[in-house]
Coordinates of C-alpha atoms and ligand atoms in Angstrom, one line a residue:
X1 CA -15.4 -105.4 22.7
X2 CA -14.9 -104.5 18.8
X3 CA -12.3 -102.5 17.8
X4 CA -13.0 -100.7 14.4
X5 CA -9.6 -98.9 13.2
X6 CA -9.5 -99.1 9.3
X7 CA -10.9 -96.5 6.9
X8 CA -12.5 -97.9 3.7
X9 CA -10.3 -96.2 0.9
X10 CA -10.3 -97.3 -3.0
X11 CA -11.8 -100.4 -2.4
X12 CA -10.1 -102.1 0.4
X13 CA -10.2 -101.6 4.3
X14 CA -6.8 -99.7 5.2
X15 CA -5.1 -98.5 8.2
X16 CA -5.7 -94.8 8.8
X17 CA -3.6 -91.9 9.2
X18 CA -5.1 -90.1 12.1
X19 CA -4.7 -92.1 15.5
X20 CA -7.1 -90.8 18.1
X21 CA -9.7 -93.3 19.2
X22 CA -13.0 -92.5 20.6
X23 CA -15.1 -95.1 22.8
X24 CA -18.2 -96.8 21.7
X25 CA -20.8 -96.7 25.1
X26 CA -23.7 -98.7 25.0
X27 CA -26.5 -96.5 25.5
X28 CA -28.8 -98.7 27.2
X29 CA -26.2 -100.0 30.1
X30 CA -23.2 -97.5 29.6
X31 CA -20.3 -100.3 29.2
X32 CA -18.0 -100.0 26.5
X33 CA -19.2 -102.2 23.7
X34 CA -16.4 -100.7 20.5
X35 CA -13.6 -98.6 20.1
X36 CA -13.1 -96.4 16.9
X37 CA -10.2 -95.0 15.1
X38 CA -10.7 -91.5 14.2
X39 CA -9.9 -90.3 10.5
X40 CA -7.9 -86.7 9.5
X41 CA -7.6 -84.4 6.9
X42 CA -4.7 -86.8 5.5
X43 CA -7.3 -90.1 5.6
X44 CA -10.4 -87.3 3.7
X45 CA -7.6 -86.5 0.7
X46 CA -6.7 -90.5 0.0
X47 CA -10.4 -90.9 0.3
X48 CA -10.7 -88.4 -2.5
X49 CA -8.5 -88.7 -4.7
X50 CA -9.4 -92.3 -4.7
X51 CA -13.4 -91.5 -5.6
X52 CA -11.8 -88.6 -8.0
X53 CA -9.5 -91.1 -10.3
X54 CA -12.8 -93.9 -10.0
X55 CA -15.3 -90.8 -11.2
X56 CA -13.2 -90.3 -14.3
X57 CA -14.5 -94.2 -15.8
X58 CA -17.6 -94.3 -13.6
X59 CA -19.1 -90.9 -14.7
X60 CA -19.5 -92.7 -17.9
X61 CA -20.8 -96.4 -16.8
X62 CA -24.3 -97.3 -18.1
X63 CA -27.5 -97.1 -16.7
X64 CA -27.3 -101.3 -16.7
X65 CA -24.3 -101.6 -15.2
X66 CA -25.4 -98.8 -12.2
X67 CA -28.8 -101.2 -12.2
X68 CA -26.4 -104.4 -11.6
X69 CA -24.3 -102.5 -8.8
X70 CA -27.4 -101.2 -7.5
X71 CA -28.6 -104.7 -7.4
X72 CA -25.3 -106.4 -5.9
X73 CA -26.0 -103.7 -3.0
X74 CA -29.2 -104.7 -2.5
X75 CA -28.1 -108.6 -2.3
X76 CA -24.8 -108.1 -0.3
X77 CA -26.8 -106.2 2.7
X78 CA -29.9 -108.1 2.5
X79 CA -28.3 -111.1 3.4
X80 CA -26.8 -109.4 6.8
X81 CA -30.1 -108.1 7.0
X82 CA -30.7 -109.7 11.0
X83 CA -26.9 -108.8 12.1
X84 CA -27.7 -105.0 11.0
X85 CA -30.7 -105.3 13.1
X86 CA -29.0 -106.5 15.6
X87 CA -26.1 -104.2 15.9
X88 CA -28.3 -101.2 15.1
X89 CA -30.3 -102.0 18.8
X90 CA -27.1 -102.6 20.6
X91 CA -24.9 -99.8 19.3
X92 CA -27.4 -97.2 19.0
X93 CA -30.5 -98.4 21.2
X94 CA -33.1 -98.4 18.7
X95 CA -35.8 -100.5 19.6
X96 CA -36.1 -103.9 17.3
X97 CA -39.1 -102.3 15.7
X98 CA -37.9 -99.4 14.8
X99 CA -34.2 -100.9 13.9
X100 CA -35.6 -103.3 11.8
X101 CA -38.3 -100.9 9.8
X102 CA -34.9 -98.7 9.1
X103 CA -32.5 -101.8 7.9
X104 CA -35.6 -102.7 5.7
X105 CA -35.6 -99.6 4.5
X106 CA -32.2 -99.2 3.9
X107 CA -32.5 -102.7 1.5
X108 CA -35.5 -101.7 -0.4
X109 CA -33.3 -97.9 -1.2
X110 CA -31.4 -100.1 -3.7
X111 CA -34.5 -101.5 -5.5
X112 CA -36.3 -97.7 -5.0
X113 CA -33.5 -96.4 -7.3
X114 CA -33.2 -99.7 -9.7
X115 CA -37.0 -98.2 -10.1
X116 CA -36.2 -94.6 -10.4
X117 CA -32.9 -95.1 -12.4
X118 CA -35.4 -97.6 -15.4
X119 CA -37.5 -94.5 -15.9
X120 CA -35.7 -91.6 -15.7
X121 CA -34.5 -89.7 -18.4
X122 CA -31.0 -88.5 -18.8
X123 CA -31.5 -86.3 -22.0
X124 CA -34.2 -84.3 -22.3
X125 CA -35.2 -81.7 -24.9
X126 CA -35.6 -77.7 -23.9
X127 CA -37.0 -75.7 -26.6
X128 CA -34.6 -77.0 -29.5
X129 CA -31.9 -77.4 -27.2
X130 CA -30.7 -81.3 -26.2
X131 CA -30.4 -81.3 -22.4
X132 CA -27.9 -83.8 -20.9
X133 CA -28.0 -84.9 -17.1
X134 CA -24.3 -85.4 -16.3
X135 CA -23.3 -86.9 -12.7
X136 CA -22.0 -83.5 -10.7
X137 CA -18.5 -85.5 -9.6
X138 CA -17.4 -86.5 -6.2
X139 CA -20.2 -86.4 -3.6
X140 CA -18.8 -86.3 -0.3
X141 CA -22.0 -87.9 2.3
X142 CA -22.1 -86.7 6.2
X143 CA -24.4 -88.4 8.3
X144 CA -26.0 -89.0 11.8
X145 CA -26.8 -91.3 14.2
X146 CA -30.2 -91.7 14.7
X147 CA -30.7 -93.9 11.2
X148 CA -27.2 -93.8 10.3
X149 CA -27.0 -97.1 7.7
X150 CA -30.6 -95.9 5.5
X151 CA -29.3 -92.7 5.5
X152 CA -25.7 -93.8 4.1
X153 CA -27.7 -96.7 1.9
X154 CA -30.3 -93.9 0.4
X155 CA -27.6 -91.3 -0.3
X156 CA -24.7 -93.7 -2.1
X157 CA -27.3 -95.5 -4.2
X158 CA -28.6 -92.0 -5.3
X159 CA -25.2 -91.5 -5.9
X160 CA -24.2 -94.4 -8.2
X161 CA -27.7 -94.0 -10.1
X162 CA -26.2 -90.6 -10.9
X163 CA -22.6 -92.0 -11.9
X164 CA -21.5 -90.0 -9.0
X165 CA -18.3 -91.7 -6.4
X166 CA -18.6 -90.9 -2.9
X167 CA -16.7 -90.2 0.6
X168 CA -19.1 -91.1 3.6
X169 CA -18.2 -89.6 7.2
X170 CA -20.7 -91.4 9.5
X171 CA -21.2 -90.3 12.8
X172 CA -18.7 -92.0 15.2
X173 CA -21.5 -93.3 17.1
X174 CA -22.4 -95.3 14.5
X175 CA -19.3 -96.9 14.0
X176 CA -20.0 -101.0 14.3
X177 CA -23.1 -100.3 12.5
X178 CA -21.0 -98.6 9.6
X179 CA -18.4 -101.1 10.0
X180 CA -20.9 -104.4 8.7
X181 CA -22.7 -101.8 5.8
X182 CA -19.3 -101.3 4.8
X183 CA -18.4 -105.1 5.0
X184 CA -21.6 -105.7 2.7
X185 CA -20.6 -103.0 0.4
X186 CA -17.6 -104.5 -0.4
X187 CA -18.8 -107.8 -1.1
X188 CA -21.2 -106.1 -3.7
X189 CA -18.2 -105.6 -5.4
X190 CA -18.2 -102.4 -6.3
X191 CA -15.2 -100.5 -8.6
X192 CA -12.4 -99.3 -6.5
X193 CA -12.9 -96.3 -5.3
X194 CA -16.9 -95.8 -5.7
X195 CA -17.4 -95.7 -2.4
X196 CA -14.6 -94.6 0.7
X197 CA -15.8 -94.0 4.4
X198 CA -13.9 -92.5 6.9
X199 CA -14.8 -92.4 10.5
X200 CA -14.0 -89.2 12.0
X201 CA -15.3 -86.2 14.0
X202 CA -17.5 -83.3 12.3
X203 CA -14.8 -80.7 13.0
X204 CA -12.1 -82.6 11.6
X205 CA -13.2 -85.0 8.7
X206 CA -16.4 -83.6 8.0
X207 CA -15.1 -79.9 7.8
X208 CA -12.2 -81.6 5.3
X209 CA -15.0 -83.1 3.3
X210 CA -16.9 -79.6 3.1
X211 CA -13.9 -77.8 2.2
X212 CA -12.0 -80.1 -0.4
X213 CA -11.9 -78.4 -3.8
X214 CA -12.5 -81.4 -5.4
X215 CA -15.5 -82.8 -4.1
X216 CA -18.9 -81.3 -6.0
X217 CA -21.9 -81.6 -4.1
X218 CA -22.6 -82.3 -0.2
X219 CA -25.4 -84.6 0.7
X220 CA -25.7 -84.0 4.2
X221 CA -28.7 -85.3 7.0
X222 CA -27.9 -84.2 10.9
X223 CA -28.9 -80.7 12.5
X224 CA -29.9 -77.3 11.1
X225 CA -26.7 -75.7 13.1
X226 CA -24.4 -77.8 11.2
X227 CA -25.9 -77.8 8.0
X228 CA -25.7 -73.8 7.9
X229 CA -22.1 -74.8 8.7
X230 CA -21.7 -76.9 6.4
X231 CA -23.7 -74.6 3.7
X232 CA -21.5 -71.7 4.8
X233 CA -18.2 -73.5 4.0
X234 CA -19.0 -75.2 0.7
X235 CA -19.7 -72.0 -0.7
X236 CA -16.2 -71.1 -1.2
X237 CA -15.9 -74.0 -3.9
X238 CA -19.6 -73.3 -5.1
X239 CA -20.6 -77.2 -4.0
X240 CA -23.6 -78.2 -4.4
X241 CA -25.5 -79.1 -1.2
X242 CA -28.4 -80.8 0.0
X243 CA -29.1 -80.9 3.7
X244 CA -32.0 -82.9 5.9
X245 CA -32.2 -80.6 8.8
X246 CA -34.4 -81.0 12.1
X247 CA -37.7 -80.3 12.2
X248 CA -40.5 -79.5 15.0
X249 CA -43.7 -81.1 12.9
X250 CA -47.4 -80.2 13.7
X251 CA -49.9 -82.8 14.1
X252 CA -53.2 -81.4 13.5
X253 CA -56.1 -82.6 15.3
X254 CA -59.5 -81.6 12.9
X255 CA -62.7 -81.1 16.0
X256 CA -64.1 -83.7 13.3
X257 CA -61.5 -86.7 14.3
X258 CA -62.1 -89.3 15.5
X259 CA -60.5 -88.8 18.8
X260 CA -60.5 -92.3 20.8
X261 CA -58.5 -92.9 17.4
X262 CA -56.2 -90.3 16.5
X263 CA -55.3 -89.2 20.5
X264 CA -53.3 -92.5 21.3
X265 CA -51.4 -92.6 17.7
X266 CA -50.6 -89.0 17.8
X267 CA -48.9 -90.1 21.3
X268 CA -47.3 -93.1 19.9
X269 CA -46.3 -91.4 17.0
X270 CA -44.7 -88.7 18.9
X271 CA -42.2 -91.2 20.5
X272 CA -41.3 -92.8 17.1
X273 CA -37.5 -94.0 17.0
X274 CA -37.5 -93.1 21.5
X275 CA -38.2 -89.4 19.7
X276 CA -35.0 -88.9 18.0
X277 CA -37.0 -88.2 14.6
X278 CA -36.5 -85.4 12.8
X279 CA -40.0 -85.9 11.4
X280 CA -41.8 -87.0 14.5
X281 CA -44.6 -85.0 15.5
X282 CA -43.9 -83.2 18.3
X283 CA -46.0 -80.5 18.6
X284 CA -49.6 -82.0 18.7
X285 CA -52.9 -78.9 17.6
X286 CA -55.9 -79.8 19.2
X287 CA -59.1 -77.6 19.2
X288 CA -59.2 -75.6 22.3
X289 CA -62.9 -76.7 23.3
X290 CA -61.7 -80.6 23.3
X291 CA -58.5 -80.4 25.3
X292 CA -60.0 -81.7 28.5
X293 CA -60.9 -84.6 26.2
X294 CA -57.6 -85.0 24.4
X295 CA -56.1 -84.7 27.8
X296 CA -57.4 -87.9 29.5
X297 CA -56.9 -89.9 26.0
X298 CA -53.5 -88.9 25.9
X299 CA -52.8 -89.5 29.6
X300 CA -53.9 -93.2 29.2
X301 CA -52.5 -94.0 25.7
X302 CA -48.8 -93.0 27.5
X303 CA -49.5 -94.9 30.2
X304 CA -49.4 -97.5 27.6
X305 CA -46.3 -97.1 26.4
X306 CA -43.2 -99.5 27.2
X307 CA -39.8 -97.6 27.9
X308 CA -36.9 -99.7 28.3
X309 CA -34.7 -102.2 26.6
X310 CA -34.5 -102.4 23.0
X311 CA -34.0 -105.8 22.9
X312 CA -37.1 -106.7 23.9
X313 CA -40.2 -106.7 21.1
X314 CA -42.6 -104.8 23.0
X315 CA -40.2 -101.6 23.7
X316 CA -41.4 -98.6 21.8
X317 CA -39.1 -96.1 23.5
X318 CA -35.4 -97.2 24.1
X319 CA -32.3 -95.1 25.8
X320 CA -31.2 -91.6 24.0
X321 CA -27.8 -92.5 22.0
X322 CA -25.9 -90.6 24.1
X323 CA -25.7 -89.3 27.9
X324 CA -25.3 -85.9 26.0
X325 CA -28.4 -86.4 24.3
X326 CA -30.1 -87.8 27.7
X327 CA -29.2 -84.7 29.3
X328 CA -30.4 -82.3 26.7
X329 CA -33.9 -84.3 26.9
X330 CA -33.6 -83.4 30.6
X331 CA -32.7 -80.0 30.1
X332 CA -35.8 -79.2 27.6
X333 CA -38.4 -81.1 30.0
X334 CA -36.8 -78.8 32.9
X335 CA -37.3 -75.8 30.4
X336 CA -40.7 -76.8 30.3
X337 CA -41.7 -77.0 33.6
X338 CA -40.2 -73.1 34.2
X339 CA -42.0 -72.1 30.9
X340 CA -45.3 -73.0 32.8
X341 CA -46.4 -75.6 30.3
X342 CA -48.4 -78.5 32.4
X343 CA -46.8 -82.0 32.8
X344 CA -49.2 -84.5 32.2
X345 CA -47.1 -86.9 32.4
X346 CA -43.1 -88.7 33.0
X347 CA -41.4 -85.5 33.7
X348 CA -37.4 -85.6 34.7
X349 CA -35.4 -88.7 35.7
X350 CA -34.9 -91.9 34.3
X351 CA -37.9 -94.4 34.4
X352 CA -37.7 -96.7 37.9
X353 CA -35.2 -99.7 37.0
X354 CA -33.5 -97.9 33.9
X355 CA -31.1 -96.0 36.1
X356 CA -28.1 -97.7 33.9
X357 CA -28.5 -96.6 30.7
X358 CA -29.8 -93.2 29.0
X359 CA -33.6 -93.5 29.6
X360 CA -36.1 -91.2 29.6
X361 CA -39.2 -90.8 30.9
X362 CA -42.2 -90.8 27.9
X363 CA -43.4 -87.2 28.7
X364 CA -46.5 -85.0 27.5
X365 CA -47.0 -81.4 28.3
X366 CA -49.8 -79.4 27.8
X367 CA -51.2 -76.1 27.8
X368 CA -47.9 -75.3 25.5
X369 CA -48.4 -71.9 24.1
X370 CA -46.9 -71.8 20.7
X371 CA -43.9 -69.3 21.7
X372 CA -42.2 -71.7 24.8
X373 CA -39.3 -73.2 23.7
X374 CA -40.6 -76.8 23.8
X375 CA -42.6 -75.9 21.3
X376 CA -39.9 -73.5 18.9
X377 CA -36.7 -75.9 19.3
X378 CA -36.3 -79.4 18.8
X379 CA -35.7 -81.3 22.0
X380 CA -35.3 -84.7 19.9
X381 CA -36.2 -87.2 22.8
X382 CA -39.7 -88.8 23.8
X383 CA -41.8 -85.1 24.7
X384 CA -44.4 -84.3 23.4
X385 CA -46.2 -80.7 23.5
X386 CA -50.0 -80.5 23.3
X387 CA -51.0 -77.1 21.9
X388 CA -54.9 -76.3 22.2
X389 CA -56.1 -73.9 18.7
X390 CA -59.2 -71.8 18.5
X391 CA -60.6 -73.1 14.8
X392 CA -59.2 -74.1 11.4
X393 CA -57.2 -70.8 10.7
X394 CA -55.9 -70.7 13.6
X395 CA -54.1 -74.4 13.6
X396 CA -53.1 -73.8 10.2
X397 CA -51.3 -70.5 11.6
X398 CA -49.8 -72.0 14.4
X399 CA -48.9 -75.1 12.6
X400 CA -46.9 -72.8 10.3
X401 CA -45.7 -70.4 13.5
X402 CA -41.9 -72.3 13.6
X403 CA -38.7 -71.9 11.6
X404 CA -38.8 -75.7 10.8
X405 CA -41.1 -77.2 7.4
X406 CA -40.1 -81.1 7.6
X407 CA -43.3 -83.0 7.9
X408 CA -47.1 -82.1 9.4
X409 CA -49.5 -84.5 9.8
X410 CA -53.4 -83.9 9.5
X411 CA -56.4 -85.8 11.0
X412 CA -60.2 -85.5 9.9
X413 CA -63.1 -87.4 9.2
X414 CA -63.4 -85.9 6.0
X415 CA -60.7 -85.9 3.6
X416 CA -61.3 -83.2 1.1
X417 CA -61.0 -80.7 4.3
X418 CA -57.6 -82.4 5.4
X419 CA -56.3 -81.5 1.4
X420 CA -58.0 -77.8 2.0
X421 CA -55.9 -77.6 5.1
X422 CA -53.0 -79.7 3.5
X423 CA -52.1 -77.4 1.1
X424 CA -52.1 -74.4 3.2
X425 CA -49.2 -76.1 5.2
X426 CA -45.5 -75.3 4.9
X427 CA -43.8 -78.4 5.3
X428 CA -42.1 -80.6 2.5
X429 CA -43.9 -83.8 3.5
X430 CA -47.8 -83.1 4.9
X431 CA -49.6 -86.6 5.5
X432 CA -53.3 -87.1 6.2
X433 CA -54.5 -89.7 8.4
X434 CA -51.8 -91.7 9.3
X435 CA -47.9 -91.9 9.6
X436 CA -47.1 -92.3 5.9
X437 CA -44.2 -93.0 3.8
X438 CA -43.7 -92.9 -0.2
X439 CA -40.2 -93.8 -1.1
X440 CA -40.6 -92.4 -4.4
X441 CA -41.8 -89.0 -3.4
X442 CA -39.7 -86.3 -2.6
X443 CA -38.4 -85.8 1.0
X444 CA -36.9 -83.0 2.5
X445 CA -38.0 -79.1 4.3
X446 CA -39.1 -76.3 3.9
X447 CA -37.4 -73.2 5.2
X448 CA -34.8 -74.2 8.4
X449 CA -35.6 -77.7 7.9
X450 CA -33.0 -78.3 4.7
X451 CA -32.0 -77.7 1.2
X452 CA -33.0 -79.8 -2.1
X453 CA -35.3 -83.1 -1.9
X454 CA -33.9 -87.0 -1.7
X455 CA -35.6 -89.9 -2.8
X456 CA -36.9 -90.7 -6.4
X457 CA -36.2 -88.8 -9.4
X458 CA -36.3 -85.9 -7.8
X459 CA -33.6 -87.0 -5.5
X460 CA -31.8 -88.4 -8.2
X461 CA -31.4 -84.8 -10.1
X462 CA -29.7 -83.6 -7.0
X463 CA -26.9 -85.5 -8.0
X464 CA -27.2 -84.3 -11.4
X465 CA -25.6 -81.3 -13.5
X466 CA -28.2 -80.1 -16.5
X467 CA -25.9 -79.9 -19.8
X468 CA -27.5 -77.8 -22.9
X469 CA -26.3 -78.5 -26.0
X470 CA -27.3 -76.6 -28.5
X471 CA -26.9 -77.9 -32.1
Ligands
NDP1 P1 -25.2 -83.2 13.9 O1 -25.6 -82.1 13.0 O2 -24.6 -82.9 15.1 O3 -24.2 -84.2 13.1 C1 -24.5 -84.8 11.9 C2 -23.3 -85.2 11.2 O4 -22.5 -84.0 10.9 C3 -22.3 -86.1 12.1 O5 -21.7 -87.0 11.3 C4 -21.4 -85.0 12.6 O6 -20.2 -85.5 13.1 C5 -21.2 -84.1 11.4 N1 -20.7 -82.8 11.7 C6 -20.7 -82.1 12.9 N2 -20.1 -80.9 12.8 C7 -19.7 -80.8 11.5 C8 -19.0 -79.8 10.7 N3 -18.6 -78.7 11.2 N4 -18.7 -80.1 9.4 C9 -19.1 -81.2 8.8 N5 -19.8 -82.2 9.5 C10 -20.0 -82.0 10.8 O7 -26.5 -84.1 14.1 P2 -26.7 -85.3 15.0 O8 -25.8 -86.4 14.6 O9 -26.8 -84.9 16.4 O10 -28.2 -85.8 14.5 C11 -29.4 -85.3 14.9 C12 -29.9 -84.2 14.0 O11 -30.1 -84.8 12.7 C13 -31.2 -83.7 14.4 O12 -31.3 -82.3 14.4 C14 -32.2 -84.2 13.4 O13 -33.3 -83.5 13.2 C15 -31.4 -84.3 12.2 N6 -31.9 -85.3 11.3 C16 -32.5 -84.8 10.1 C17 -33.1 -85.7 9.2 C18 -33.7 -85.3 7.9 O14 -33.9 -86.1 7.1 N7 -34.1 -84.0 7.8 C19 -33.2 -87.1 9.6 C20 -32.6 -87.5 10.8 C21 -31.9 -86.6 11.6 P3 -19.9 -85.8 14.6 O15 -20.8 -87.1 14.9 O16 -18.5 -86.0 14.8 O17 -20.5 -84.6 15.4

């Protein structure tokens, strides 16, 4: 059993202030694999007056020696590349697929940004005005669970691109995880007091984080209820804020699909990373006069798909993180069956032989009318709703019927209708044919589902205050 209880503060791990400890359960057979040492408001201030004093110099490095840190990152966790897999599966019950597309992911951040950072233009002209992007100051970085070391890799190298220092509050959950990133990150040899992570609770360090006067911005990924939180409380010091909330994405089925095709990866898709993806596509739009169709392809391609221990290569759905995120699966698939939506298949319960560990049962239902709540909220566990449409206008209307904007995903035979239908779609990411990923192009929601865009240069101006000077 690891014990993690030092903070990462100006460049060296320390002993922190706060003393409360919180237990590290494995999700897939519940024994305790960590303990953690939860930070306080004291252990947030060090943390920030240590990135403060570093932003002072670092606000003014060059773009070379940002490209040379970036690169040191990129080395330093590449070569822990298989013990980040590893711990990723055991803390947080990934499966190896998914846990090692996502430490992957996390490396190639670094050499994302290196690409972003050689072509981007700090000074710009504006009518005869020079325009100078300056790094906004101390970004304090809250994140989740479900991803937790590509969300911290994405957001700090963003950061130093910028000439920004940073304060990370990971989740708890993700504390062994956080504990080798951080161990890599200080073998990059990074200038004291770049980078500073303090574990902690939301309530306590991350509400510390939102309300210190002298961190700048907020780059925050986790749920829409605490990002309106968060966005509430920064407010008072006018931060700057970017938030990755949760989504509820449509997958829209064109009647011209191919079906065999597009049924069985809609299904697989839906239970990408065991379902706790904020841009999975969860709510699947089929034409109404095909559902019988849809229903049978879908029924066989779960059938196909393995639930159980991440360990093992062939998983594609592994335990919830928590026993408080199995039972709010459970609670939403119980909310489905009362809503009158038809179970087609899993259903409550853990999976036969899983009964240690936080499993859940790969479920479809369908006939979901767009108004239940399994198809408004975000259940964030392997469900999937199957919602049958009358024609075009009406998928594209119920497609857009949800608070949420994330992602939507569009299948059709013919691709100049999928772009019609594309662009008629409110959602911040909209891929056709296929689960696709662009880590230069902007990522982040529309309406409910966040705040400002990561990734690429568009990313990289989050981080960024426009200066004019006018001569
Ligand atoms: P939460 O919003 O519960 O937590 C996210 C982070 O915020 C955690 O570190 C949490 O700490 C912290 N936090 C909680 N309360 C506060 C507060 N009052 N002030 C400051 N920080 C706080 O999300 P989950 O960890 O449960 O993650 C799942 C959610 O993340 C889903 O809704 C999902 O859609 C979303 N998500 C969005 C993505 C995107 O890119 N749009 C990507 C991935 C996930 P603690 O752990 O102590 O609660």
């Amino acid at each position: 059993m690891k014990s993690i209880n030092k903070g990462y503060i100006n460049g060296a791990f320390v002993t922190l202030h706060g003393t409360e400890t919180f237990n590290l359960i494995s999700p897939t057979n519940h024994e305790q694999i960590g303990v953690v040492t939860l930070g306080d408001e004291i252990d947030v201030q060090q943390a920030v007056a240590a990135a403060k004093e570093a932003f002072a110099s670092f606000s003014k490095s060059s773009i070379a020696a940002r490209i040379q840190l970036l690169k040191n990152l990129q080395d330093a966790v590449s070569k822990r590349e298989k013990e980040l897999v590893e711990v990723m599966i055991q803390e947080y019950g990934g499966t190896r697929q998914f846990c090692t597309m996502s430490t992957q992911f996390a490396i190639a951040s670094f050499g994302n940004m290196i690409e972003t950072l050689e072509a981007f233009e700090f000074q710009r002209k504006a009518g005869n005005t020079l325009v100078q992007l300056t790094p906004v100051g101390v970004v304090g970085i809250i994140t989740p669970w479900n991803a937790s070391n590509s969300f911290i890799c994405g957001k700090v190298g963003t950061a130093i691109a910028a000439g920004c220092t940073v304060v990370v509050k990971p989740s708890e959950m993700s504390a062994l995880q956080t504990q080798l990133l951080v161990e890599c990150f200080h073998e990059a040899g990074l200038p004291k007091g770049l980078f500073n992570v303090v574990n902690g609770l939301g309530n306590i360090v991350g509400t510390a984080i939102t309300n210190h006067p002298d961190i700048a911005k907020i780059s925050f990924t986790g749920s829409t209820v605490t990002g309106k939180l968060i966005a509430k409380s920064a407010v008072d010091t006018v931060k700057r804020v970017t938030l990755e909330l949760g989504g509820k994405s449509p997958n829209i089925i064109l009647d011209d699909a191919d079906f065999e095709k597009a049924i069985p990866m809609a299904v697989f898709g839906a239970y990408m990373n065991s379902g706790q993806a904020c841009v999975a596509p969860t709510r699947l739009l089929v034409p109404k006069a095909k559902l019988a169709q849809v229903n049978q392809l879908a029924k066989a391609a779960v059938e196909q798909v393995v639930v159980g221990n991440p360990t093992n290569a062939a998983t594609n759905v592994g335990p919830m993180v928590s026993n408080k995120q199995f039972e709010r699966v459970q609670s939403y698939i119980q909310i489905g069956l009362q809503e009158g939506a038809t179970l087609l298949a899993g259903g409550l319960g853990k999976p036969a032989g899983l009964e240690d560990g936080n499993f859940v049962k790969a479920t479809i239902f369908t006939n979901v009318s767009n108004d239940m709540r399994i198809a408004r909220e975000e259940i964030f566990g392997p469900v999937l709703s199957i919602i049958p449409y009358e024609n075009e206008e009406d998928a594209i209307s119920i497609a857009n019927d949800t608070t949420y904007g994330l992602a939507a995903y569009i299948t059709s035979s013919d691709e100049r209708r999928a772009l019609r239908v594309a662009s008629q779609i409110d959602a911040g990411r909209v891929c056709v044919n296929g689960f696709k990923h662009d880590p230069l192009a902007p990522f982040g929601g529309f309406k409910q589902s966040g705040l400002g865009r990561e990734f690429g240069a568009y990313g990289l101006e989050e981080y960024l205050e426009p200066k004019s000077i006018l001569l």
